[in-house]
mmCIF file of C-alpha atoms in Angstrom:
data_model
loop_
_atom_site.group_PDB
_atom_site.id
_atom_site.type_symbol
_atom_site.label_atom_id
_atom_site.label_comp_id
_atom_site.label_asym_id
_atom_site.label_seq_id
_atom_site.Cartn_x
_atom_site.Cartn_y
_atom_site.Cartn_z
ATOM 1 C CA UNK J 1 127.316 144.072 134.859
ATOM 2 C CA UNK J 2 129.121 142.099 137.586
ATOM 3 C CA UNK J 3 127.936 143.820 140.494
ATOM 4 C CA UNK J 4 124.185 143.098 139.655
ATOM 5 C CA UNK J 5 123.095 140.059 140.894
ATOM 6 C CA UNK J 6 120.885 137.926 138.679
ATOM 7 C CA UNK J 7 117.454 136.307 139.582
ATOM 8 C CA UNK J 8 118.748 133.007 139.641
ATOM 9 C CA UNK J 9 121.733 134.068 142.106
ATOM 10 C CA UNK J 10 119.431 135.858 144.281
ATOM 11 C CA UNK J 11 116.563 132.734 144.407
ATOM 12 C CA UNK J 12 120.047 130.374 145.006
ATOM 13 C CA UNK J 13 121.201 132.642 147.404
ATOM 14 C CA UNK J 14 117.694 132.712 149.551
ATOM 15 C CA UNK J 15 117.560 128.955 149.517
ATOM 16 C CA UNK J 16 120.991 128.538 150.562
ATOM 17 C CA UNK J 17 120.122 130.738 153.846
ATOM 18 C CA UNK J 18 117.375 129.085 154.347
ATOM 19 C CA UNK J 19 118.691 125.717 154.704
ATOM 20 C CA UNK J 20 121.204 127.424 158.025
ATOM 21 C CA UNK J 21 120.337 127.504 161.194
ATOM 22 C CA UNK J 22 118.692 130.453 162.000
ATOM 23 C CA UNK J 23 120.760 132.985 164.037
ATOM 24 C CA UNK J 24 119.321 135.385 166.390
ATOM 25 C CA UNK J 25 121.330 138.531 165.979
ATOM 26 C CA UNK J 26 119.672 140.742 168.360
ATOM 27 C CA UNK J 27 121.206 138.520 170.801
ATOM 28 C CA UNK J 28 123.772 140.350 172.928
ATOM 29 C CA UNK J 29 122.298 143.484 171.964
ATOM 30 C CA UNK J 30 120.629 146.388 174.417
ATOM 31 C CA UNK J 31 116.987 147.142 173.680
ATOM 32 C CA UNK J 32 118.039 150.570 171.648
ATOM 33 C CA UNK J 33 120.559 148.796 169.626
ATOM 34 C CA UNK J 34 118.060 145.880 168.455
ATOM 35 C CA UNK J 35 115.293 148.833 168.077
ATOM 36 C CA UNK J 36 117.892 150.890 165.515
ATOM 37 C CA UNK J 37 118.772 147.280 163.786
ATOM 38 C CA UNK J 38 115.038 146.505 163.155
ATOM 39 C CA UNK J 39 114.384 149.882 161.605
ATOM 40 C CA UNK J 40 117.317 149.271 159.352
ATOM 41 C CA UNK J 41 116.227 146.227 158.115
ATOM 42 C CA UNK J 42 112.436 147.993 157.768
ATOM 43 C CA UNK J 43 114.222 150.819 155.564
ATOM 44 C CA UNK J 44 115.955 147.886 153.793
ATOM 45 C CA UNK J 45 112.588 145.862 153.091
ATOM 46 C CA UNK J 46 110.615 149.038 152.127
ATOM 47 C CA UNK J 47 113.916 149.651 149.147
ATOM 48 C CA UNK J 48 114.228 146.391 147.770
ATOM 49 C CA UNK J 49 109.860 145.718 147.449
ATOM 50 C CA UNK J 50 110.223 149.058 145.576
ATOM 51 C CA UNK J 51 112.660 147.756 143.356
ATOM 52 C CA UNK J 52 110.528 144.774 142.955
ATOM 53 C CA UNK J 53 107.664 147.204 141.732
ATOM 54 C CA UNK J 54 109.564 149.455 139.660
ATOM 55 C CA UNK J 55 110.745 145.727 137.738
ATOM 56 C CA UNK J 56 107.290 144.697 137.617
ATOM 57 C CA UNK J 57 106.582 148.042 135.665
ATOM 58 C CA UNK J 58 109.154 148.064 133.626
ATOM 59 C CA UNK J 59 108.827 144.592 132.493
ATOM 60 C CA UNK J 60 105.277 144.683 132.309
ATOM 61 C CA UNK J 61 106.298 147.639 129.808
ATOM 62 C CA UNK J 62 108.530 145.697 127.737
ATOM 63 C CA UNK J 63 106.092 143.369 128.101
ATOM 64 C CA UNK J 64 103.027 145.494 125.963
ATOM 65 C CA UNK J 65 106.417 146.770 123.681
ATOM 66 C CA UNK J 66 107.428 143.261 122.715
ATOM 67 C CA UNK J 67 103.548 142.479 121.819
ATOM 68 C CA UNK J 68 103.112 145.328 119.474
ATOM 69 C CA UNK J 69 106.195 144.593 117.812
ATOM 70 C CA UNK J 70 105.179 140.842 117.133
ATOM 71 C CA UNK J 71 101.686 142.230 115.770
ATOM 72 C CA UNK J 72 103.382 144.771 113.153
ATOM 73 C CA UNK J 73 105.511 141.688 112.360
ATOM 74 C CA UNK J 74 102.076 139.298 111.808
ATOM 75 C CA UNK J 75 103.319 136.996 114.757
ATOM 76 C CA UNK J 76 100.934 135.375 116.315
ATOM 77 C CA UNK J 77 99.942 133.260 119.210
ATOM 78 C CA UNK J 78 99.521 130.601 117.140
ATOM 79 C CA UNK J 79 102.782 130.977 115.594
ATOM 80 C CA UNK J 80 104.485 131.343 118.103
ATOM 81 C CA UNK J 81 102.909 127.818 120.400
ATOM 82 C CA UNK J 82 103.447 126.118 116.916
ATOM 83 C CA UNK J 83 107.158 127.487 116.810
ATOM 84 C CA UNK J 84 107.964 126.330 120.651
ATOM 85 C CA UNK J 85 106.067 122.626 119.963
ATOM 86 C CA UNK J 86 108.785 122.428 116.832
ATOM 87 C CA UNK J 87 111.405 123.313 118.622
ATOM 88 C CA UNK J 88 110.133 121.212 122.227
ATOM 89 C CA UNK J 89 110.212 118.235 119.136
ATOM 90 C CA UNK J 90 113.568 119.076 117.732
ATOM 91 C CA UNK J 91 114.961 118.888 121.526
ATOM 92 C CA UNK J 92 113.366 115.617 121.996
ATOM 93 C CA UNK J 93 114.759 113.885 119.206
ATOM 94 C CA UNK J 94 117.873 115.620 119.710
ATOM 95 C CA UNK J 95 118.049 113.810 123.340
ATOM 96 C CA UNK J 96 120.229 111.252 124.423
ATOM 97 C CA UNK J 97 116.857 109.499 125.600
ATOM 98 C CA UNK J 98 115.401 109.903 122.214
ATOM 99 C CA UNK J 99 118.674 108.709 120.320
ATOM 100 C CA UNK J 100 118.920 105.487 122.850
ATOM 101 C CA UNK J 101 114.753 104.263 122.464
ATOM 102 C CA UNK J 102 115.380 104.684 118.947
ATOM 103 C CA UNK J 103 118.478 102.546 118.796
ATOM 104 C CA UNK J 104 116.565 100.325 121.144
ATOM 105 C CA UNK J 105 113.827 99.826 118.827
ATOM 106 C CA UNK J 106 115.711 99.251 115.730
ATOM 107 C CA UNK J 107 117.748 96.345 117.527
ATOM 108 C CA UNK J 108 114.519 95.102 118.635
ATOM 109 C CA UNK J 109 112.895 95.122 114.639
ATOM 110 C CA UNK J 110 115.879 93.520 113.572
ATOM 111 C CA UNK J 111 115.941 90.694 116.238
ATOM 112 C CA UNK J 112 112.094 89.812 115.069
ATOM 113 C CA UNK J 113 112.596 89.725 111.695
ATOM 114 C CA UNK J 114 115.847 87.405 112.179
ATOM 115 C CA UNK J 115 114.088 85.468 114.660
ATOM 116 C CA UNK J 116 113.844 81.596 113.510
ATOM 117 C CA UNK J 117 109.938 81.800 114.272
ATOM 118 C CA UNK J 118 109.572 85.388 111.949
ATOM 119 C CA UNK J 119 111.465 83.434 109.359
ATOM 120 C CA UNK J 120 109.116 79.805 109.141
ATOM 121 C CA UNK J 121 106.150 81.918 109.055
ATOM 122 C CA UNK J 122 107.126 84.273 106.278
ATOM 123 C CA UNK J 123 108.189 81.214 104.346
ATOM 124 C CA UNK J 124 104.402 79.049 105.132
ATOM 125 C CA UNK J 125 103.090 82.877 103.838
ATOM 126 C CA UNK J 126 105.130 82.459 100.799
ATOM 127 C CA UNK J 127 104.632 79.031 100.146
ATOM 128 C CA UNK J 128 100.993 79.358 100.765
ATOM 129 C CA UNK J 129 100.558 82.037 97.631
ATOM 130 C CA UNK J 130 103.113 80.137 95.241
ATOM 131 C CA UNK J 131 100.631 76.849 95.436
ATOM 132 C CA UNK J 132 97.260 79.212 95.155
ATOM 133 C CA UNK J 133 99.584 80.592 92.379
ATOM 134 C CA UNK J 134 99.685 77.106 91.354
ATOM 135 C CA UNK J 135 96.615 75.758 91.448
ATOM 136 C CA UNK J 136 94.741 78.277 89.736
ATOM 137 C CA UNK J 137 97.103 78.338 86.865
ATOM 138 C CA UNK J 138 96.099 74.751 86.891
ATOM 139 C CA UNK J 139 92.433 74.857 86.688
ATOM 140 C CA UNK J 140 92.994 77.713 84.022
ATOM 141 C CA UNK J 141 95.002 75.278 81.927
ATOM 142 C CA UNK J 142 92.841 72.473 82.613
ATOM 143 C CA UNK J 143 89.484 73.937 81.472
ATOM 144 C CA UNK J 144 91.233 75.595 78.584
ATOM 145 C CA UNK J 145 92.206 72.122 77.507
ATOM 146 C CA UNK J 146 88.767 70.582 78.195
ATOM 147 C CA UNK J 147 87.007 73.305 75.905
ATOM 148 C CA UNK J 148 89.701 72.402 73.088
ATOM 149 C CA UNK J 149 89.262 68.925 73.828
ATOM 150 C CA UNK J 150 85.427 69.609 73.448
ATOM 151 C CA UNK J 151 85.466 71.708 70.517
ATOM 152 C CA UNK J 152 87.416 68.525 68.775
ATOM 153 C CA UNK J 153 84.895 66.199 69.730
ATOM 154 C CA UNK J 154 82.130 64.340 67.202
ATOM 155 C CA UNK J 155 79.495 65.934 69.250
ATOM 156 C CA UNK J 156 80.699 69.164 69.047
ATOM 157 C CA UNK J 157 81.350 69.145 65.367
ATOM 158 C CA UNK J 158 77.723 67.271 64.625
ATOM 159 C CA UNK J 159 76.157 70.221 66.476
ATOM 160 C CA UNK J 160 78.256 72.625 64.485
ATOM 161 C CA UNK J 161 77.902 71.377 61.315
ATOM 162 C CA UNK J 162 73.401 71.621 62.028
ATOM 163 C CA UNK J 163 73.406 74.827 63.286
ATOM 164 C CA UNK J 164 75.825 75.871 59.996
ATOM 165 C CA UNK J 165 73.199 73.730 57.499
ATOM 166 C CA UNK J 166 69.992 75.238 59.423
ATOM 167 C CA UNK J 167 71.170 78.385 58.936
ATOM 168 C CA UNK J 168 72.333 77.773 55.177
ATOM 169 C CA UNK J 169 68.564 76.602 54.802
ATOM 170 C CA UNK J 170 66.974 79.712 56.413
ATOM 171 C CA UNK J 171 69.103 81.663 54.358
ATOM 172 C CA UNK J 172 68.253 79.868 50.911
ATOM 173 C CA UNK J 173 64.288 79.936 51.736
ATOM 174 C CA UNK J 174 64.409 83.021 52.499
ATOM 175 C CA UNK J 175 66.237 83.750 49.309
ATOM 176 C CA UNK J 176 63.954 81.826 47.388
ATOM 177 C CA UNK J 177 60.621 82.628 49.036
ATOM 178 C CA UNK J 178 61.078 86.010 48.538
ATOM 179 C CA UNK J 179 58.164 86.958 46.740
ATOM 180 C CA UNK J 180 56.184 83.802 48.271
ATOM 181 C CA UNK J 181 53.904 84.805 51.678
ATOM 182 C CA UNK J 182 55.784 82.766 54.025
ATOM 183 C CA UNK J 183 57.193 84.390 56.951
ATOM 184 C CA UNK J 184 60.973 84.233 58.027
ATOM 185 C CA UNK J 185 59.456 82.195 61.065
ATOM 186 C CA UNK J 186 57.723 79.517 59.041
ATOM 187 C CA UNK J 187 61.048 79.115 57.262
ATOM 188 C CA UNK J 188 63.017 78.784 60.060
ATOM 189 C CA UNK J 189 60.710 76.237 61.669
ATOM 190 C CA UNK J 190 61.306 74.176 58.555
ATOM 191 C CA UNK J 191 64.526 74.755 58.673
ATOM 192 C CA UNK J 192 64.432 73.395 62.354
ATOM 193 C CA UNK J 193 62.473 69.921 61.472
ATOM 194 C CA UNK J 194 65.067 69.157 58.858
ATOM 195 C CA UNK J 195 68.052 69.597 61.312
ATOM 196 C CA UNK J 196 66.802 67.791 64.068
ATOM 197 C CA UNK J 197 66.231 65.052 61.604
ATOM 198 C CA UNK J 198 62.208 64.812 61.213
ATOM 199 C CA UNK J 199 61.362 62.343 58.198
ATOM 200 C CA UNK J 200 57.663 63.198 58.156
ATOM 201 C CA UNK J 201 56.099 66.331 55.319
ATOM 202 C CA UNK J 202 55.698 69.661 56.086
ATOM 203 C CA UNK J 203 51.788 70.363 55.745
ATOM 204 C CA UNK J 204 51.279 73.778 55.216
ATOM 205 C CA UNK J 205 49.142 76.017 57.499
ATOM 206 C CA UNK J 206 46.508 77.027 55.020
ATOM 207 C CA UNK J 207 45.749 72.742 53.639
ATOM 208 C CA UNK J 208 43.429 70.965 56.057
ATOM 209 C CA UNK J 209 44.018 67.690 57.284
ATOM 210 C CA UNK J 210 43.305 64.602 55.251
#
């Protein structure tokens, strides 16, 4: 209603009479006259702390009212601090301060990354991992090309071509030997001898020496 006066008036109100001067207003007046003016202001005092208390009751009241109505509802204290940090948050970036840093620090990214020295080093980076690129794409290629070259070679082929006969051997001994008593070792010891190119006889185990 208009003729109650808020909290906020009243607490404006006191600290706009207490920035006057202080005027004595029992000056002028006889002794009875400031004795009757003191008891009215007493009477005054004693009404408006009783106000005071029956507002502290009633809100204290409301108070234990509002609490059981938040429990039947399942909110919490937790809820409710997590609900005021959101919203504290949603002020914040809602702020002209808020809105300006971030402007602030976008123009600042963008003046970095356009900056002449941003620029040289992201293209050394670049350049940098195109030659490792390079270069190992190189020694791929190159000791592809040696193996080939290898695998062409007389040496190569010459080693191919024993292991490929020594095996043929050990394959046609064994064949052959089948019912004999030499052992797939003996045979491929023979087989061994002939492709390393020994010209001397095989003397088997069981003859003695001459």
């Amino acid at each position: 209603m208009s003729g109650v006066q808020t909290a906020e008036e009243a607490m404006a109100g006191v600290g706009a009479a207490s920035d006057t001067p202080v005027v004595d207003e029992l000056a002028g007046l006889t002794p009875e006259q400031a004795e009757q003016l003191r008891a009215e202001w007493s009477r005054e005092l004693a009404r408006v702390e009783d106000e005071i208390a029956t507002l502290r009751t009633v809100l204290q009241s409301k108070i234990r009212q509002s609490s059981e109505l938040k429990r039947k509802l399942g909110i919490t204290v937790w809820k409710e601090i997590t609900e005021d940090v959101n919203q504290g948050l949603k002020n914040v970036k809602e702020s002209q301060v808020y809105q300006t840093i971030e402007t602030r620090l976008a123009e600042l990214s963008k003046a970095v990354t356009e900056a002449p020295i941003y620029q040289k080093t992201e293209s050394v980076i670049k350049s940098t991992a195109e030659k490792t690129t390079s270069i190992l794409g190189g020694i791929t290629a190159g000791v592809s090309s040696k193996l080939g070259q290898m695998r062409n070679s007389e040496s190569f082929r010459s080693i191919e071509e024993r292991v490929g006969s020594a095996y043929e051997n050990v394959k046609g001994k064994v064949a052959s030997r089948s019912n004999s008593t030499q052992s797939f070792d003996e045979a491929l010891r023979d087989a061994s001898r002939a492709a390393s190119g020994a010209t001397s006889p095989t003397i088997p185990e069981n003859k003695p020496l001459p």
